[in-house]
Amino acid sequence: MELLDAFRRAEVTPSEILEDSFARIDAVNPSVNAFTALDFVKAKQQAQVADAAYASGTPRALEGIPVAIKEIFAVEGMPFTGQSLTRKGVVADCDARVVAQLRDLGAVIVGTTRTHELAWGITSQHERLGGVCNPWQPDRVAGGSSAGSAVAVATGCVPLAVGTDTVCSVRLPAACCGIVGFKLTHSTLSLDGVLPLAPSFDTVGLLANSAQDIAYVLDALGVVESKILEVAPVVGVVRLAHSVLITDEQRFAYRDAQSALEEVGCSFQPVEWPHGMEVSQVFGTIRDIEALESHRKALGSWPDKRDLYGSDVRARLENAESVTDADRAQATIEFDRLRTVWNAALEKVDAVLLPSMSGKPSFVADADNVEINGTTIPFRDSVIPWTCSANLLGVPGCAIPIGPEYFQSVQLLGRRGEDASLLALAAAAQRALTITRVPHLQ
């Protein structure tokens, strides 16, 4: 990471960078609403420890790097509400496992970031608690559910943020904010101390400006080896099916991504990769069953605290109560069929290229709907049909920005456990693209 190199060369100190981070947060957070809480005292203490480590020549792998944490992770002494009134006043008494690991490596935890309520939604809006705004176009949403983390990186408040991805919750905010979002292979990083949604799909993810930076962090955590692209991968390409509307801008992004990948030595092969509303419905049934169980037992808030939920999450829980045993059985059958096709595709290629979403983020004024080619559809229907296969399979996925137009993004999906190879491919594609963007908020 460039910032670590600057620390080592004594061009700047961790304390100076932290002051810059807090100043940037003060400048932009009132407009974008990315952060829920800041930990000035502990962060400054951590930065001073980092200063001393560099002065003595004993820095740890992430010494002095400012990091923001999605507020469904426990961060000791900080609010642990998941942006839900059902958990009002809850404060974490210890760090989540991932947060503790980052601290042990020298990272400076700056604060916690906003999420869609209890990570169940893709707009990160709440009628009583407010919402996150897009840094490129503030009248649009920043995606979800890890929106605050994505905006914190996109606006230059921190170089790294932590989120979770159950259906798209790291990749979509990254796509909406013009940065990189990486979902690891399921269960690679611990979810201890993280509020659950659907445990079969919940996955830790990271957000940064480059795939290479994410690879470095995961290497430091000991879960993904940081490496350069050493082979010429075969990338699977899909037919952009008419069953999912998609704008010309996103089609162009898909084409441009192929050009960038070809430049770094990739070849291409058409693959059958089921995506679309049918896949989304299978995912939704299984997720709803698990989410209802999480809210009833792990969170203990449903149905006793029904009236404290935001209207959208409350409606999802009510809908989940109507899922029958027959629905569950049919979804399981369909999932087994889909998994067979997906696995067959991944046997032929090293990665699969997909759009990250069908169009632009929705407007805050009508966050649940978006216009695609003149047709208004639910925002979720422009996203989840592309993203949920990675969660159903438990494979890694990486969203990267494509082209000069805001909100153009693609995602690369890899084989289970081959996170390092996927990040190397994404990093190579990024270098070929050489995109530079400046957020709307200065």
Coordinates of N, CA, C and O in Angstrom, one line a residue, residues 273-371:
W273 N -24.3 -19.3 -17.3 CA -24.2 -18.9 -15.9 C -25.6 -18.4 -15.6 O -26.0 -17.2 -15.9
P274 N -26.4 -19.2 -15.0 CA -27.8 -18.8 -14.6 C -27.8 -17.5 -13.8 O -27.1 -17.3 -12.8
H275 N -28.5 -16.5 -14.3 CA -28.7 -15.3 -13.6 C -30.1 -14.7 -14.0 O -30.6 -15.1 -15.1
G276 N -30.7 -13.9 -13.2 CA -32.0 -13.4 -13.6 C -32.9 -13.5 -12.4 O -32.6 -13.9 -11.3
M277 N -34.2 -13.2 -12.7 CA -35.2 -13.2 -11.6 C -35.4 -14.5 -11.0 O -35.7 -14.6 -9.8
E278 N -35.4 -15.6 -11.8 CA -35.6 -16.9 -11.2 C -34.5 -17.3 -10.1 O -34.8 -17.8 -9.1
V279 N -33.3 -16.9 -10.5 CA -32.2 -17.2 -9.5 C -32.4 -16.3 -8.3 O -32.2 -16.7 -7.1
S280 N -32.8 -15.0 -8.5 CA -33.0 -14.1 -7.4 C -34.1 -14.7 -6.5 O -34.0 -14.5 -5.2
Q281 N -35.1 -15.2 -7.0 CA -36.2 -15.8 -6.2 C -35.8 -17.0 -5.4 O -36.2 -17.1 -4.2
V282 N -35.0 -17.8 -5.9 CA -34.5 -19.0 -5.2 C -33.6 -18.5 -4.0 O -33.8 -18.9 -2.9
F283 N -32.7 -17.5 -4.3 CA -31.9 -17.0 -3.2 C -32.8 -16.3 -2.2 O -32.6 -16.5 -1.0
G284 N -33.8 -15.5 -2.6 CA -34.7 -14.8 -1.7 C -35.4 -15.7 -0.7 O -35.5 -15.4 0.5
T285 N -35.9 -16.9 -1.2 CA -36.6 -17.8 -0.3 C -35.7 -18.3 0.8 O -36.0 -18.3 2.0
I286 N -34.5 -18.8 0.4 CA -33.6 -19.3 1.4 C -33.1 -18.2 2.4 O -33.0 -18.5 3.6
R287 N -32.8 -17.0 1.8 CA -32.4 -15.9 2.7 C -33.5 -15.6 3.7 O -33.2 -15.4 4.9
D288 N -34.7 -15.5 3.2 CA -35.8 -15.1 4.1 C -36.0 -16.1 5.3 O -36.2 -15.7 6.4
I289 N -35.8 -17.4 5.0 CA -35.9 -18.4 6.0 C -34.9 -18.2 7.1 O -35.1 -18.2 8.3
E290 N -33.6 -18.0 6.6 CA -32.5 -17.8 7.6 C -32.6 -16.5 8.3 O -32.3 -16.4 9.5
A291 N -33.0 -15.4 7.6 CA -33.1 -14.1 8.3 C -34.2 -14.1 9.3 O -33.9 -13.5 10.4
L292 N -35.3 -14.7 9.1 CA -36.3 -14.8 10.1 C -35.8 -15.5 11.4 O -36.1 -15.0 12.5
E293 N -35.1 -16.6 11.1 CA -34.5 -17.3 12.3 C -33.5 -16.4 13.0 O -33.5 -16.4 14.3
S294 N -32.7 -15.6 12.3 CA -31.7 -14.8 13.0 C -32.4 -13.7 13.8 O -32.0 -13.4 14.9
H295 N -33.5 -13.1 13.3 CA -34.2 -12.1 14.0 C -34.9 -12.6 15.2 O -35.1 -11.9 16.2
R296 N -35.4 -13.8 15.1 CA -36.1 -14.5 16.2 C -35.2 -14.9 17.3 O -35.4 -14.7 18.5
K297 N -34.1 -15.5 17.0 CA -33.2 -16.2 18.0 C -31.9 -15.4 18.3 O -31.7 -15.0 19.4
A298 N -31.1 -15.3 17.2 CA -29.8 -14.6 17.5 C -29.9 -13.2 17.9 O -29.3 -12.7 18.9
L299 N -30.8 -12.4 17.3 CA -31.1 -11.0 17.6 C -32.2 -10.9 18.7 O -32.2 -9.9 19.4
G300 N -33.1 -11.8 18.7 CA -34.1 -11.8 19.7 C -35.1 -10.6 19.7 O -35.7 -10.2 20.7
S301 N -35.3 -10.1 18.5 CA -36.1 -8.9 18.4 C -37.4 -9.0 17.6 O -38.2 -8.1 17.6
W302 N -37.6 -10.2 17.1 CA -38.8 -10.5 16.3 C -39.6 -11.6 17.0 O -39.0 -12.6 17.3
P303 N -40.9 -11.4 17.2 CA -41.7 -10.3 16.8 C -41.9 -9.2 17.9 O -42.6 -8.2 17.7
D304 N -41.3 -9.4 19.1 CA -41.5 -8.5 20.2 C -41.3 -7.1 19.9 O -42.0 -6.2 20.5
K305 N -40.3 -6.8 19.1 CA -40.0 -5.4 18.8 C -40.4 -5.0 17.4 O -39.8 -4.1 16.8
R306 N -41.5 -5.6 16.9 CA -42.0 -5.4 15.6 C -42.1 -3.9 15.2 O -41.7 -3.4 14.2
D307 N -42.7 -3.1 16.1 CA -42.9 -1.7 15.8 C -41.7 -0.8 15.8 O -41.8 0.3 15.3
L308 N -40.6 -1.3 16.3 CA -39.4 -0.5 16.3 C -38.6 -0.7 15.0 O -37.6 0.1 14.7
Y309 N -38.9 -1.6 14.2 CA -38.2 -1.8 12.9 C -38.6 -0.7 11.9 O -39.8 -0.2 11.9
G310 N -37.7 -0.4 11.0 CA -38.1 0.4 9.8 C -39.1 -0.4 9.0 O -39.2 -1.6 9.0
S311 N -39.9 0.3 8.2 CA -41.1 -0.3 7.5 C -40.6 -1.3 6.5 O -41.3 -2.4 6.4
D312 N -39.5 -1.1 5.9 CA -39.1 -2.1 4.8 C -38.6 -3.4 5.4 O -39.0 -4.5 5.0
V313 N -37.8 -3.3 6.5 CA -37.3 -4.6 7.1 C -38.4 -5.3 7.8 O -38.5 -6.5 7.8
R314 N -39.3 -4.5 8.4 CA -40.5 -5.1 9.0 C -41.3 -5.9 8.0 O -41.8 -7.0 8.2
A315 N -41.5 -5.3 6.8 CA -42.3 -5.9 5.8 C -41.6 -7.2 5.3 O -42.2 -8.2 5.0
R316 N -40.2 -7.2 5.2 CA -39.5 -8.4 4.8 C -39.7 -9.5 5.8 O -39.8 -10.7 5.4
L317 N -39.7 -9.2 7.1 CA -39.8 -10.2 8.1 C -41.3 -10.8 8.0 O -41.5 -12.0 8.2
E318 N -42.2 -9.9 7.8 CA -43.6 -10.4 7.7 C -43.8 -11.3 6.5 O -44.4 -12.3 6.6
N319 N -43.1 -10.9 5.4 CA -43.1 -11.8 4.2 C -42.5 -13.1 4.5 O -42.9 -14.2 4.0
A320 N -41.4 -13.1 5.2 CA -40.6 -14.3 5.5 C -41.5 -15.3 6.3 O -41.3 -16.5 6.2
E321 N -42.4 -14.7 7.2 CA -43.3 -15.6 7.9 C -44.2 -16.4 7.1 O -44.8 -17.4 7.5
S322 N -44.4 -15.9 5.8 CA -45.4 -16.6 4.9 C -44.7 -17.7 4.1 O -45.4 -18.4 3.4
V323 N -43.4 -17.8 4.2 CA -42.7 -18.9 3.5 C -43.1 -20.3 4.0 O -42.9 -20.5 5.2
T324 N -43.5 -21.1 3.2 CA -44.0 -22.5 3.6 C -42.9 -23.5 3.5 O -41.9 -23.3 2.8
D325 N -43.1 -24.7 4.1 CA -42.2 -25.8 3.9 C -42.1 -26.2 2.4 O -41.0 -26.6 2.0
A326 N -43.2 -26.1 1.7 CA -43.2 -26.4 0.3 C -42.3 -25.4 -0.5 O -41.5 -25.8 -1.4
D327 N -42.4 -24.2 -0.1 CA -41.5 -23.1 -0.7 C -40.0 -23.5 -0.5 O -39.2 -23.4 -1.4
R328 N -39.8 -23.8 0.8 CA -38.4 -24.2 1.2 C -37.9 -25.4 0.3 O -36.8 -25.4 -0.2
A329 N -38.7 -26.4 0.2 CA -38.3 -27.6 -0.5 C -38.1 -27.3 -2.0 O -37.1 -27.8 -2.5
Q330 N -38.9 -26.5 -2.6 CA -38.8 -26.2 -4.0 C -37.5 -25.4 -4.2 O -36.8 -25.6 -5.2
A331 N -37.3 -24.4 -3.3 CA -36.1 -23.6 -3.4 C -34.8 -24.4 -3.3 O -33.8 -24.2 -4.0
T332 N -34.8 -25.4 -2.4 CA -33.7 -26.3 -2.3 C -33.4 -27.1 -3.5 O -32.3 -27.2 -4.0
I333 N -34.5 -27.6 -4.1 CA -34.4 -28.3 -5.4 C -33.8 -27.5 -6.5 O -32.8 -27.9 -7.2
E334 N -34.3 -26.3 -6.6 CA -33.8 -25.3 -7.6 C -32.4 -24.9 -7.4 O -31.6 -24.8 -8.3
F335 N -32.0 -24.7 -6.1 CA -30.7 -24.4 -5.8 C -29.7 -25.5 -6.2 O -28.6 -25.2 -6.8
D336 N -30.0 -26.7 -5.9 CA -29.2 -27.8 -6.3 C -29.0 -27.9 -7.8 O -27.9 -28.1 -8.3
R337 N -30.0 -27.6 -8.6 CA -29.9 -27.6 -10.0 C -29.0 -26.5 -10.5 O -28.1 -26.6 -11.3
L338 N -29.2 -25.3 -9.9 CA -28.4 -24.1 -10.3 C -26.9 -24.3 -10.0 O -26.0 -24.0 -10.8
R339 N -26.7 -24.9 -8.8 CA -25.3 -25.1 -8.4 C -24.6 -26.1 -9.3 O -23.4 -25.9 -9.6
T340 N -25.3 -27.1 -9.8 CA -24.7 -28.0 -10.8 C -24.2 -27.2 -12.0 O -23.1 -27.4 -12.5
V341 N -25.1 -26.3 -12.5 CA -24.7 -25.6 -13.8 C -23.6 -24.6 -13.5 O -22.6 -24.5 -14.3
W342 N -23.6 -23.9 -12.4 CA -22.6 -22.9 -12.0 C -21.2 -23.7 -11.8 O -20.2 -23.2 -12.4
N343 N -21.2 -24.8 -11.1 CA -20.0 -25.5 -10.9 C -19.4 -26.0 -12.2 O -18.2 -26.0 -12.4
A344 N -20.3 -26.4 -13.1 CA -19.8 -26.9 -14.4 C -19.1 -25.7 -15.2 O -18.1 -25.9 -15.9
A345 N -19.7 -24.6 -15.1 CA -19.1 -23.4 -15.7 C -17.7 -23.1 -15.1 O -16.8 -22.8 -15.9
L346 N -17.6 -23.1 -13.8 CA -16.3 -22.8 -13.1 C -15.3 -23.8 -13.4 O -14.1 -23.6 -13.2
E347 N -15.6 -25.0 -13.8 CA -14.6 -26.0 -14.2 C -13.9 -25.7 -15.5 O -12.8 -26.1 -15.8
K348 N -14.6 -24.8 -16.3 CA -14.1 -24.5 -17.6 C -13.2 -23.2 -17.7 O -12.5 -23.0 -18.6
V349 N -13.5 -22.4 -16.7 CA -12.8 -21.0 -16.7 C -12.2 -20.7 -15.3 O -12.5 -21.4 -14.3
D350 N -11.4 -19.7 -15.3 CA -10.7 -19.3 -14.0 C -11.6 -18.2 -13.3 O -11.5 -18.1 -12.1
A351 N -12.4 -17.5 -14.0 CA -13.3 -16.5 -13.4 C -14.4 -16.2 -14.4 O -14.4 -16.6 -15.6
V352 N -15.5 -15.6 -13.8 CA -16.7 -15.3 -14.6 C -16.9 -13.8 -14.5 O -16.8 -13.2 -13.4
L353 N -17.1 -13.1 -15.6 CA -17.4 -11.7 -15.7 C -18.9 -11.4 -15.7 O -19.6 -12.0 -16.6
L354 N -19.3 -10.6 -14.9 CA -20.8 -10.2 -14.8 C -20.9 -8.7 -14.6 O -20.0 -8.1 -14.0
P355 N -22.0 -8.0 -15.0 CA -22.2 -6.7 -14.5 C -22.4 -6.6 -13.0 O -22.8 -7.7 -12.4
S356 N -22.2 -5.5 -12.4 CA -22.4 -5.3 -11.0 C -23.9 -4.9 -10.7 O -24.4 -5.2 -9.7
M357 N -24.5 -4.2 -11.7 CA -25.9 -3.8 -11.6 C -26.3 -3.4 -13.0 O -25.5 -3.3 -13.9
S358 N -27.6 -3.2 -13.1 CA -28.2 -3.0 -14.5 C -28.1 -1.6 -14.9 O -28.2 -1.3 -16.1
G359 N -28.0 -0.6 -14.0 CA -28.1 0.8 -14.4 C -27.4 1.6 -13.4 O -26.3 1.3 -12.8
K360 N -28.0 2.7 -13.0 CA -27.5 3.7 -12.0 C -28.2 3.4 -10.6 O -29.2 2.7 -10.6
P361 N -27.6 3.9 -9.6 CA -28.3 3.8 -8.3 C -29.6 4.6 -8.3 O -29.8 5.5 -9.1
S362 N -30.5 4.1 -7.5 CA -31.8 4.8 -7.4 C -31.7 6.2 -6.7 O -30.7 6.5 -6.1
F363 N -32.7 7.0 -6.9 CA -32.7 8.3 -6.3 C -33.2 8.2 -4.9 O -34.0 7.4 -4.5
V364 N -32.6 9.0 -4.0 CA -33.0 8.9 -2.6 C -34.5 9.2 -2.4 O -35.1 8.5 -1.6
A365 N -35.1 10.0 -3.2 CA -36.5 10.4 -3.1 C -37.4 9.2 -3.4 O -38.5 9.1 -3.0
D366 N -36.9 8.2 -4.2 CA -37.6 7.0 -4.5 C -36.7 5.8 -4.5 O -36.4 5.2 -5.5
A367 N -36.1 5.6 -3.3 CA -34.9 4.7 -3.2 C -35.2 3.2 -3.6 O -34.3 2.5 -4.1
D368 N -36.4 2.8 -3.5 CA -36.7 1.4 -3.8 C -36.9 1.1 -5.2 O -37.1 -0.1 -5.6
N369 N -37.0 2.1 -6.1 CA -37.2 1.9 -7.5 C -36.2 2.6 -8.3 O -35.6 3.6 -7.9
V370 N -36.0 2.1 -9.6 CA -35.0 2.7 -10.5 C -35.5 2.6 -11.9 O -36.3 1.7 -12.2
E371 N -35.1 3.5 -12.7 CA -35.5 3.5 -14.1 C -34.4 2.8 -15.0 O -33.3 3.3 -15.0

